[in-house]
Amino acid sequence: DDEEFALSALQWISRHQDALAEPFTVRSVLDFFLEMRGMRKDYTVAGRTPKTVGAALEAYAASTISFTDDEHFQPNPRGLRGLFELGATIPAETRVRVPYDGRYELGGLSQPGHEPANVRIAEIRSVRRLFYEGEQLCNCLEDSRRSQGKYLSRVRARVSSFWSLTKQEPEGDVEHLCLIEVWHVRGGNIIRQAEGPRPRTIPGGEAWYWMEQWCEREGIDLSTWDCYS
């Protein structure tokens, strides 16, 4: 259970704290372990080394953006979890169909998803972080007061939540692939909007693949997505 996991995490830190490299502190490592456990109930610290934990924490920190003097949102009301995969690849000969766009082949040599990358879907929990996502994608959140107001009213009322899909290849920068809005309706959780970077706002094949994986795990209906919503 969660108490047993927390105890095992503290024991791991006690054994390895001298080997943990700066700037990672005991608190940051513990927070990371608990965050991973929150995403995956089968996550365990057994068999992990300071080197692998340090690499994972560094990758996680690279895609974590926070601001001071910010308005923070409450977490989504349905307990949806994010996704964090280290060195993830897409299996060769994978095919996905993106509505309004077409079919993609992924995972093969020179195709999207072939190179290992750190992939993350993280809940956006503050106003400035949401606007930052708009800046990275160059969408209406970047400078449209009307759009900003509509998005904020929904997340403040907790009728929807926003999620950032990013990837980072070795030695590369964090790439923002998609902004996802999950609506929390009476019948469950559905995706109405998911936007990639401009000038192309329809998510690419690689982004669609990871959305499918996440939605299947979290029980989110992706079939409701509409690029004209």
PDB file of C-alpha atoms in Angstrom:
ATOM      1  CA  ASP A   1       0.000   0.000   0.000  1.00  0.00           C
ATOM      2  CA  ASP A   2       0.997   3.670  -0.020  1.00  0.00           C
ATOM      3  CA  GLU A   3       2.436   3.610   3.506  1.00  0.00           C
ATOM      4  CA  GLU A   4       4.642   0.638   2.684  1.00  0.00           C
ATOM      5  CA  PHE A   5       5.823   2.359  -0.480  1.00  0.00           C
ATOM      6  CA  ALA A   6       6.663   5.570   1.403  1.00  0.00           C
ATOM      7  CA  LEU A   7       8.658   3.536   3.933  1.00  0.00           C
ATOM      8  CA  SER A   8      10.565   1.707   1.183  1.00  0.00           C
ATOM      9  CA  ALA A   9      11.293   5.051  -0.516  1.00  0.00           C
ATOM     10  CA  LEU A  10      12.688   6.509   2.713  1.00  0.00           C
ATOM     11  CA  GLN A  11      14.812   3.405   3.251  1.00  0.00           C
ATOM     12  CA  TRP A  12      16.172   3.687  -0.307  1.00  0.00           C
ATOM     13  CA  ILE A  13      17.083   7.336   0.253  1.00  0.00           C
ATOM     14  CA  SER A  14      18.725   6.507   3.583  1.00  0.00           C
ATOM     15  CA  ARG A  15      20.929   3.888   1.896  1.00  0.00           C
ATOM     16  CA  HIS A  16      21.890   6.044  -1.089  1.00  0.00           C
ATOM     17  CA  GLN A  17      21.765   9.673   0.020  1.00  0.00           C
ATOM     18  CA  ASP A  18      25.572  10.028   0.015  1.00  0.00           C
ATOM     19  CA  ALA A  19      25.665   8.898  -3.620  1.00  0.00           C
ATOM     20  CA  LEU A  20      22.923  11.229  -4.842  1.00  0.00           C
ATOM     21  CA  ALA A  21      24.443  13.931  -7.011  1.00  0.00           C
ATOM     22  CA  GLU A  22      23.695  17.602  -6.579  1.00  0.00           C
ATOM     23  CA  PRO A  23      21.411  19.442  -7.081  1.00  0.00           C
ATOM     24  CA  PHE A  24      19.029  16.662  -6.081  1.00  0.00           C
ATOM     25  CA  THR A  25      18.132  16.713  -2.410  1.00  0.00           C
ATOM     26  CA  VAL A  26      16.540  14.096  -0.215  1.00  0.00           C
ATOM     27  CA  ARG A  27      13.246  16.004  -0.456  1.00  0.00           C
ATOM     28  CA  SER A  28      13.306  16.255  -4.252  1.00  0.00           C
ATOM     29  CA  VAL A  29      14.019  12.529  -4.623  1.00  0.00           C
ATOM     30  CA  LEU A  30      11.235  11.609  -2.200  1.00  0.00           C
ATOM     31  CA  ASP A  31       8.805  13.926  -4.004  1.00  0.00           C
ATOM     32  CA  PHE A  32       9.789  12.302  -7.299  1.00  0.00           C
ATOM     33  CA  PHE A  33       9.211   8.792  -5.947  1.00  0.00           C
ATOM     34  CA  LEU A  34       5.777   9.758  -4.627  1.00  0.00           C
ATOM     35  CA  GLU A  35       4.882  11.438  -7.928  1.00  0.00           C
ATOM     36  CA  MET A  36       5.824   8.296  -9.864  1.00  0.00           C
ATOM     37  CA  ARG A  37       3.815   6.160  -7.457  1.00  0.00           C
ATOM     38  CA  GLY A  38       0.832   8.430  -8.006  1.00  0.00           C
ATOM     39  CA  MET A  39       1.046   7.788 -11.753  1.00  0.00           C
ATOM     40  CA  ARG A  40       1.646   4.047 -11.535  1.00  0.00           C
ATOM     41  CA  LYS A  41       0.584   1.878  -8.634  1.00  0.00           C
ATOM     42  CA  ASP A  42       3.121  -0.777  -9.673  1.00  0.00           C
ATOM     43  CA  TYR A  43       6.030   1.668  -9.387  1.00  0.00           C
ATOM     44  CA  THR A  44       8.710   0.475  -6.968  1.00  0.00           C
ATOM     45  CA  VAL A  45      12.131   1.686  -5.860  1.00  0.00           C
ATOM     46  CA  ALA A  46      13.495  -1.862  -5.780  1.00  0.00           C
ATOM     47  CA  GLY A  47      16.463  -2.354  -8.093  1.00  0.00           C
ATOM     48  CA  ARG A  48      16.946   1.348  -8.777  1.00  0.00           C
ATOM     49  CA  THR A  49      20.358   2.969  -8.436  1.00  0.00           C
ATOM     50  CA  PRO A  50      21.335   6.578  -7.687  1.00  0.00           C
ATOM     51  CA  LYS A  51      22.485   6.893 -11.302  1.00  0.00           C
ATOM     52  CA  THR A  52      19.185   5.765 -12.838  1.00  0.00           C
ATOM     53  CA  VAL A  53      17.120   7.763 -10.349  1.00  0.00           C
ATOM     54  CA  GLY A  54      19.246  10.857 -10.987  1.00  0.00           C
ATOM     55  CA  ALA A  55      18.769  10.509 -14.756  1.00  0.00           C
ATOM     56  CA  ALA A  56      15.018  10.055 -14.351  1.00  0.00           C
ATOM     57  CA  LEU A  57      14.738  13.012 -11.997  1.00  0.00           C
ATOM     58  CA  GLU A  58      16.757  15.193 -14.366  1.00  0.00           C
ATOM     59  CA  ALA A  59      14.459  14.271 -17.264  1.00  0.00           C
ATOM     60  CA  TYR A  60      11.388  14.907 -15.127  1.00  0.00           C
ATOM     61  CA  ALA A  61      12.695  18.292 -13.987  1.00  0.00           C
ATOM     62  CA  ALA A  62      13.403  19.327 -17.589  1.00  0.00           C
ATOM     63  CA  SER A  63       9.690  19.121 -18.426  1.00  0.00           C
ATOM     64  CA  THR A  64       8.508  20.676 -15.155  1.00  0.00           C
ATOM     65  CA  ILE A  65       7.750  24.383 -15.452  1.00  0.00           C
ATOM     66  CA  SER A  66       6.639  26.484 -12.495  1.00  0.00           C
ATOM     67  CA  PHE A  67       6.250  30.177 -11.788  1.00  0.00           C
ATOM     68  CA  THR A  68       6.188  32.371  -8.720  1.00  0.00           C
ATOM     69  CA  ASP A  69       3.311  34.769  -8.099  1.00  0.00           C
ATOM     70  CA  ASP A  70       0.856  32.447  -9.837  1.00  0.00           C
ATOM     71  CA  GLU A  71      -2.739  31.285  -9.406  1.00  0.00           C
ATOM     72  CA  HIS A  72      -2.847  27.543  -8.842  1.00  0.00           C
ATOM     73  CA  PHE A  73      -5.674  25.259  -9.936  1.00  0.00           C
ATOM     74  CA  GLN A  74      -7.116  22.407  -7.946  1.00  0.00           C
ATOM     75  CA  PRO A  75      -6.257  18.946  -9.302  1.00  0.00           C
ATOM     76  CA  ASN A  76      -8.715  17.361 -11.707  1.00  0.00           C
ATOM     77  CA  PRO A  77     -11.801  16.033  -9.889  1.00  0.00           C
ATOM     78  CA  ARG A  78     -11.607  12.495 -11.336  1.00  0.00           C
ATOM     79  CA  GLY A  79      -8.177  11.460 -10.100  1.00  0.00           C
ATOM     80  CA  LEU A  80      -6.715  11.197 -13.604  1.00  0.00           C
ATOM     81  CA  ARG A  81      -2.985  10.523 -13.596  1.00  0.00           C
ATOM     82  CA  GLY A  82      -0.281  11.783 -15.903  1.00  0.00           C
ATOM     83  CA  LEU A  83       2.190   9.741 -17.922  1.00  0.00           C
ATOM     84  CA  PHE A  84       5.988   9.661 -17.755  1.00  0.00           C
ATOM     85  CA  GLU A  85       8.020   7.236 -19.864  1.00  0.00           C
ATOM     86  CA  LEU A  86      11.826   7.231 -19.973  1.00  0.00           C
ATOM     87  CA  GLY A  87      13.553   6.233 -23.194  1.00  0.00           C
ATOM     88  CA  ALA A  88      10.213   5.424 -24.790  1.00  0.00           C
ATOM     89  CA  THR A  89       9.906   4.241 -28.379  1.00  0.00           C
ATOM     90  CA  ILE A  90       6.941   3.384 -30.575  1.00  0.00           C
ATOM     91  CA  PRO A  91       6.926  -0.203 -31.894  1.00  0.00           C
ATOM     92  CA  ALA A  92       7.880  -0.538 -35.555  1.00  0.00           C
ATOM     93  CA  GLU A  93       5.012  -0.848 -38.055  1.00  0.00           C
ATOM     94  CA  THR A  94       2.626   0.983 -35.739  1.00  0.00           C
ATOM     95  CA  ARG A  95      -0.186   2.680 -37.652  1.00  0.00           C
ATOM     96  CA  VAL A  96      -2.484   5.378 -36.324  1.00  0.00           C
ATOM     97  CA  ARG A  97      -5.241   7.361 -37.956  1.00  0.00           C
ATOM     98  CA  VAL A  98      -5.607  11.016 -37.011  1.00  0.00           C
ATOM     99  CA  PRO A  99      -9.118  12.345 -37.770  1.00  0.00           C
ATOM    100  CA  TYR A 100      -9.302  15.111 -40.400  1.00  0.00           C
ATOM    101  CA  ASP A 101      -5.723  14.294 -41.347  1.00  0.00           C
ATOM    102  CA  GLY A 102      -4.898  10.736 -42.340  1.00  0.00           C
ATOM    103  CA  ARG A 103      -2.873   7.657 -41.474  1.00  0.00           C
ATOM    104  CA  TYR A 104       0.643   7.603 -40.082  1.00  0.00           C
ATOM    105  CA  GLU A 105       3.244   4.859 -39.910  1.00  0.00           C
ATOM    106  CA  LEU A 106       5.391   5.145 -36.813  1.00  0.00           C
ATOM    107  CA  GLY A 107       8.314   3.510 -35.073  1.00  0.00           C
ATOM    108  CA  GLY A 108      10.291   2.354 -38.098  1.00  0.00           C
ATOM    109  CA  LEU A 109      13.718   3.592 -39.124  1.00  0.00           C
ATOM    110  CA  SER A 110      13.612   7.360 -39.790  1.00  0.00           C
ATOM    111  CA  GLN A 111       9.951   7.469 -38.703  1.00  0.00           C
ATOM    112  CA  PRO A 112       8.544   9.390 -35.716  1.00  0.00           C
ATOM    113  CA  GLY A 113       8.844   7.420 -32.495  1.00  0.00           C
ATOM    114  CA  HIS A 114      11.865   5.382 -33.579  1.00  0.00           C
ATOM    115  CA  GLU A 115      14.403   7.255 -31.445  1.00  0.00           C
ATOM    116  CA  PRO A 116      14.161   6.833 -27.653  1.00  0.00           C
ATOM    117  CA  ALA A 117      12.661   9.860 -25.938  1.00  0.00           C
ATOM    118  CA  ASN A 118      11.335  10.877 -22.560  1.00  0.00           C
ATOM    119  CA  VAL A 119       7.589  11.314 -22.997  1.00  0.00           C
ATOM    120  CA  ARG A 120       5.375  13.067 -20.482  1.00  0.00           C
ATOM    121  CA  ILE A 121       1.737  14.042 -20.148  1.00  0.00           C
ATOM    122  CA  ALA A 122       1.477  16.418 -17.193  1.00  0.00           C
ATOM    123  CA  GLU A 123      -1.536  18.160 -15.720  1.00  0.00           C
ATOM    124  CA  ILE A 124      -1.313  21.946 -15.985  1.00  0.00           C
ATOM    125  CA  ARG A 125      -2.000  23.296 -12.518  1.00  0.00           C
ATOM    126  CA  SER A 126      -1.651  27.074 -12.779  1.00  0.00           C
ATOM    127  CA  VAL A 127      -2.613  30.109 -14.858  1.00  0.00           C
ATOM    128  CA  ARG A 128       0.881  31.105 -15.943  1.00  0.00           C
ATOM    129  CA  ARG A 129       1.775  27.513 -16.782  1.00  0.00           C
ATOM    130  CA  LEU A 130      -1.314  27.313 -19.008  1.00  0.00           C
ATOM    131  CA  PHE A 131      -0.401  30.532 -20.791  1.00  0.00           C
ATOM    132  CA  TYR A 132       3.185  29.281 -21.143  1.00  0.00           C
ATOM    133  CA  GLU A 133       1.847  26.245 -22.991  1.00  0.00           C
ATOM    134  CA  GLY A 134       0.028  28.569 -25.358  1.00  0.00           C
ATOM    135  CA  GLU A 135       3.292  30.398 -26.034  1.00  0.00           C
ATOM    136  CA  GLN A 136       5.101  27.153 -26.853  1.00  0.00           C
ATOM    137  CA  LEU A 137       2.374  26.088 -29.288  1.00  0.00           C
ATOM    138  CA  CYS A 138       1.676  29.625 -30.582  1.00  0.00           C
ATOM    139  CA  ASN A 139      -2.068  29.082 -30.103  1.00  0.00           C
ATOM    140  CA  CYS A 140      -4.913  31.335 -28.968  1.00  0.00           C
ATOM    141  CA  LEU A 141      -3.868  31.088 -25.315  1.00  0.00           C
ATOM    142  CA  GLU A 142      -0.781  33.102 -26.152  1.00  0.00           C
ATOM    143  CA  ASP A 143      -2.509  36.432 -26.703  1.00  0.00           C
ATOM    144  CA  SER A 144      -6.310  36.078 -26.969  1.00  0.00           C
ATOM    145  CA  ARG A 145      -8.003  37.420 -23.835  1.00  0.00           C
ATOM    146  CA  ARG A 146     -11.327  35.926 -24.906  1.00  0.00           C
ATOM    147  CA  SER A 147      -9.865  32.428 -25.287  1.00  0.00           C
ATOM    148  CA  GLN A 148      -7.911  32.753 -22.061  1.00  0.00           C
ATOM    149  CA  GLY A 149     -11.084  33.699 -20.209  1.00  0.00           C
ATOM    150  CA  LYS A 150     -13.035  30.710 -21.555  1.00  0.00           C
ATOM    151  CA  TYR A 151     -10.280  28.238 -20.701  1.00  0.00           C
ATOM    152  CA  LEU A 152      -9.811  29.646 -17.216  1.00  0.00           C
ATOM    153  CA  SER A 153     -13.521  29.617 -16.416  1.00  0.00           C
ATOM    154  CA  ARG A 154     -13.725  25.895 -17.210  1.00  0.00           C
ATOM    155  CA  VAL A 155     -10.669  24.833 -15.245  1.00  0.00           C
ATOM    156  CA  ARG A 156     -11.589  27.016 -12.251  1.00  0.00           C
ATOM    157  CA  ALA A 157     -15.032  25.402 -12.188  1.00  0.00           C
ATOM    158  CA  ARG A 158     -13.306  21.996 -12.514  1.00  0.00           C
ATOM    159  CA  VAL A 159     -15.474  20.999 -15.459  1.00  0.00           C
ATOM    160  CA  SER A 160     -12.304  20.379 -17.451  1.00  0.00           C
ATOM    161  CA  SER A 161      -8.567  19.990 -16.926  1.00  0.00           C
ATOM    162  CA  PHE A 162      -5.598  20.756 -19.164  1.00  0.00           C
ATOM    163  CA  TRP A 163      -2.620  18.543 -19.915  1.00  0.00           C
ATOM    164  CA  SER A 164       0.720  19.119 -21.634  1.00  0.00           C
ATOM    165  CA  LEU A 165       2.209  16.414 -23.881  1.00  0.00           C
ATOM    166  CA  THR A 166       5.966  16.777 -24.328  1.00  0.00           C
ATOM    167  CA  LYS A 167       8.914  14.708 -25.461  1.00  0.00           C
ATOM    168  CA  GLN A 168      12.663  15.103 -25.126  1.00  0.00           C
ATOM    169  CA  GLU A 169      15.207  13.134 -27.118  1.00  0.00           C
ATOM    170  CA  PRO A 170      18.747  12.604 -25.746  1.00  0.00           C
ATOM    171  CA  GLU A 171      20.705  15.876 -25.708  1.00  0.00           C
ATOM    172  CA  GLY A 172      17.683  17.652 -27.176  1.00  0.00           C
ATOM    173  CA  ASP A 173      15.304  20.310 -25.932  1.00  0.00           C
ATOM    174  CA  VAL A 174      11.837  19.599 -24.585  1.00  0.00           C
ATOM    175  CA  GLU A 175       9.342  19.605 -27.474  1.00  0.00           C
ATOM    176  CA  HIS A 176       5.731  20.563 -26.840  1.00  0.00           C
ATOM    177  CA  LEU A 177       3.602  18.217 -28.940  1.00  0.00           C
ATOM    178  CA  CYS A 178       0.071  18.913 -27.796  1.00  0.00           C
ATOM    179  CA  LEU A 179      -2.212  20.724 -25.353  1.00  0.00           C
ATOM    180  CA  ILE A 180      -5.046  18.432 -24.264  1.00  0.00           C
ATOM    181  CA  GLU A 181      -8.306  19.469 -22.623  1.00  0.00           C
ATOM    182  CA  VAL A 182     -10.220  16.726 -20.813  1.00  0.00           C
ATOM    183  CA  TRP A 183     -13.864  17.461 -20.059  1.00  0.00           C
ATOM    184  CA  HIS A 184     -15.273  15.869 -16.909  1.00  0.00           C
ATOM    185  CA  VAL A 185     -18.888  15.150 -17.829  1.00  0.00           C
ATOM    186  CA  ARG A 186     -21.580  13.072 -16.180  1.00  0.00           C
ATOM    187  CA  GLY A 187     -20.853  10.089 -18.403  1.00  0.00           C
ATOM    188  CA  GLY A 188     -17.098  10.096 -17.808  1.00  0.00           C
ATOM    189  CA  ASN A 189     -14.019  11.885 -19.106  1.00  0.00           C
ATOM    190  CA  ILE A 190     -13.818  12.950 -22.741  1.00  0.00           C
ATOM    191  CA  ILE A 191     -11.421  14.893 -24.938  1.00  0.00           C
ATOM    192  CA  ARG A 192     -12.985  17.713 -26.904  1.00  0.00           C
ATOM    193  CA  GLN A 193      -9.865  19.677 -27.734  1.00  0.00           C
ATOM    194  CA  ALA A 194      -6.252  18.696 -28.363  1.00  0.00           C
ATOM    195  CA  GLU A 195      -4.039  21.094 -30.268  1.00  0.00           C
ATOM    196  CA  GLY A 196      -0.577  20.710 -31.701  1.00  0.00           C
ATOM    197  CA  PRO A 197       1.780  23.593 -32.487  1.00  0.00           C
ATOM    198  CA  ARG A 198       0.906  26.121 -35.173  1.00  0.00           C
ATOM    199  CA  PRO A 199       0.703  26.479 -38.080  1.00  0.00           C
ATOM    200  CA  ARG A 200      -0.529  22.892 -37.835  1.00  0.00           C
ATOM    201  CA  THR A 201      -3.021  22.643 -34.969  1.00  0.00           C
ATOM    202  CA  ILE A 202      -4.113  19.044 -35.586  1.00  0.00           C
ATOM    203  CA  PRO A 203      -1.952  16.735 -33.427  1.00  0.00           C
ATOM    204  CA  GLY A 204       0.672  14.802 -35.373  1.00  0.00           C
ATOM    205  CA  GLY A 205       0.796  11.024 -35.561  1.00  0.00           C
ATOM    206  CA  GLU A 206       3.315  10.669 -32.741  1.00  0.00           C
ATOM    207  CA  ALA A 207       1.250  12.871 -30.414  1.00  0.00           C
ATOM    208  CA  TRP A 208      -1.883  10.933 -31.323  1.00  0.00           C
ATOM    209  CA  TYR A 209      -0.201   7.627 -30.486  1.00  0.00           C
ATOM    210  CA  TRP A 210       0.741   8.782 -26.982  1.00  0.00           C
ATOM    211  CA  MET A 211      -2.702  10.273 -26.422  1.00  0.00           C
ATOM    212  CA  GLU A 212      -4.237   6.918 -27.328  1.00  0.00           C
ATOM    213  CA  GLN A 213      -1.954   5.104 -24.878  1.00  0.00           C
ATOM    214  CA  TRP A 214      -2.774   7.533 -22.093  1.00  0.00           C
ATOM    215  CA  CYS A 215      -6.517   7.631 -22.766  1.00  0.00           C
ATOM    216  CA  GLU A 216      -6.744   3.845 -22.778  1.00  0.00           C
ATOM    217  CA  ARG A 217      -4.949   3.632 -19.437  1.00  0.00           C
ATOM    218  CA  GLU A 218      -7.011   6.383 -17.793  1.00  0.00           C
ATOM    219  CA  GLY A 219     -10.374   5.493 -19.321  1.00  0.00           C
ATOM    220  CA  ILE A 220     -10.706   8.732 -21.305  1.00  0.00           C
ATOM    221  CA  ASP A 221     -12.824   8.815 -24.472  1.00  0.00           C
ATOM    222  CA  LEU A 222     -10.658  10.161 -27.307  1.00  0.00           C
ATOM    223  CA  SER A 223     -13.285   9.531 -29.993  1.00  0.00           C
ATOM    224  CA  THR A 224     -15.057  12.757 -28.988  1.00  0.00           C
ATOM    225  CA  TRP A 225     -12.139  14.919 -30.172  1.00  0.00           C
ATOM    226  CA  ASP A 226     -13.089  17.449 -32.835  1.00  0.00           C
ATOM    227  CA  CYS A 227     -10.621  19.886 -34.358  1.00  0.00           C
ATOM    228  CA  TYR A 228     -13.496  22.340 -34.912  1.00  0.00           C
ATOM    229  CA  SER A 229     -14.719  22.381 -31.304  1.00  0.00           C
TER     230      SER A 229
END
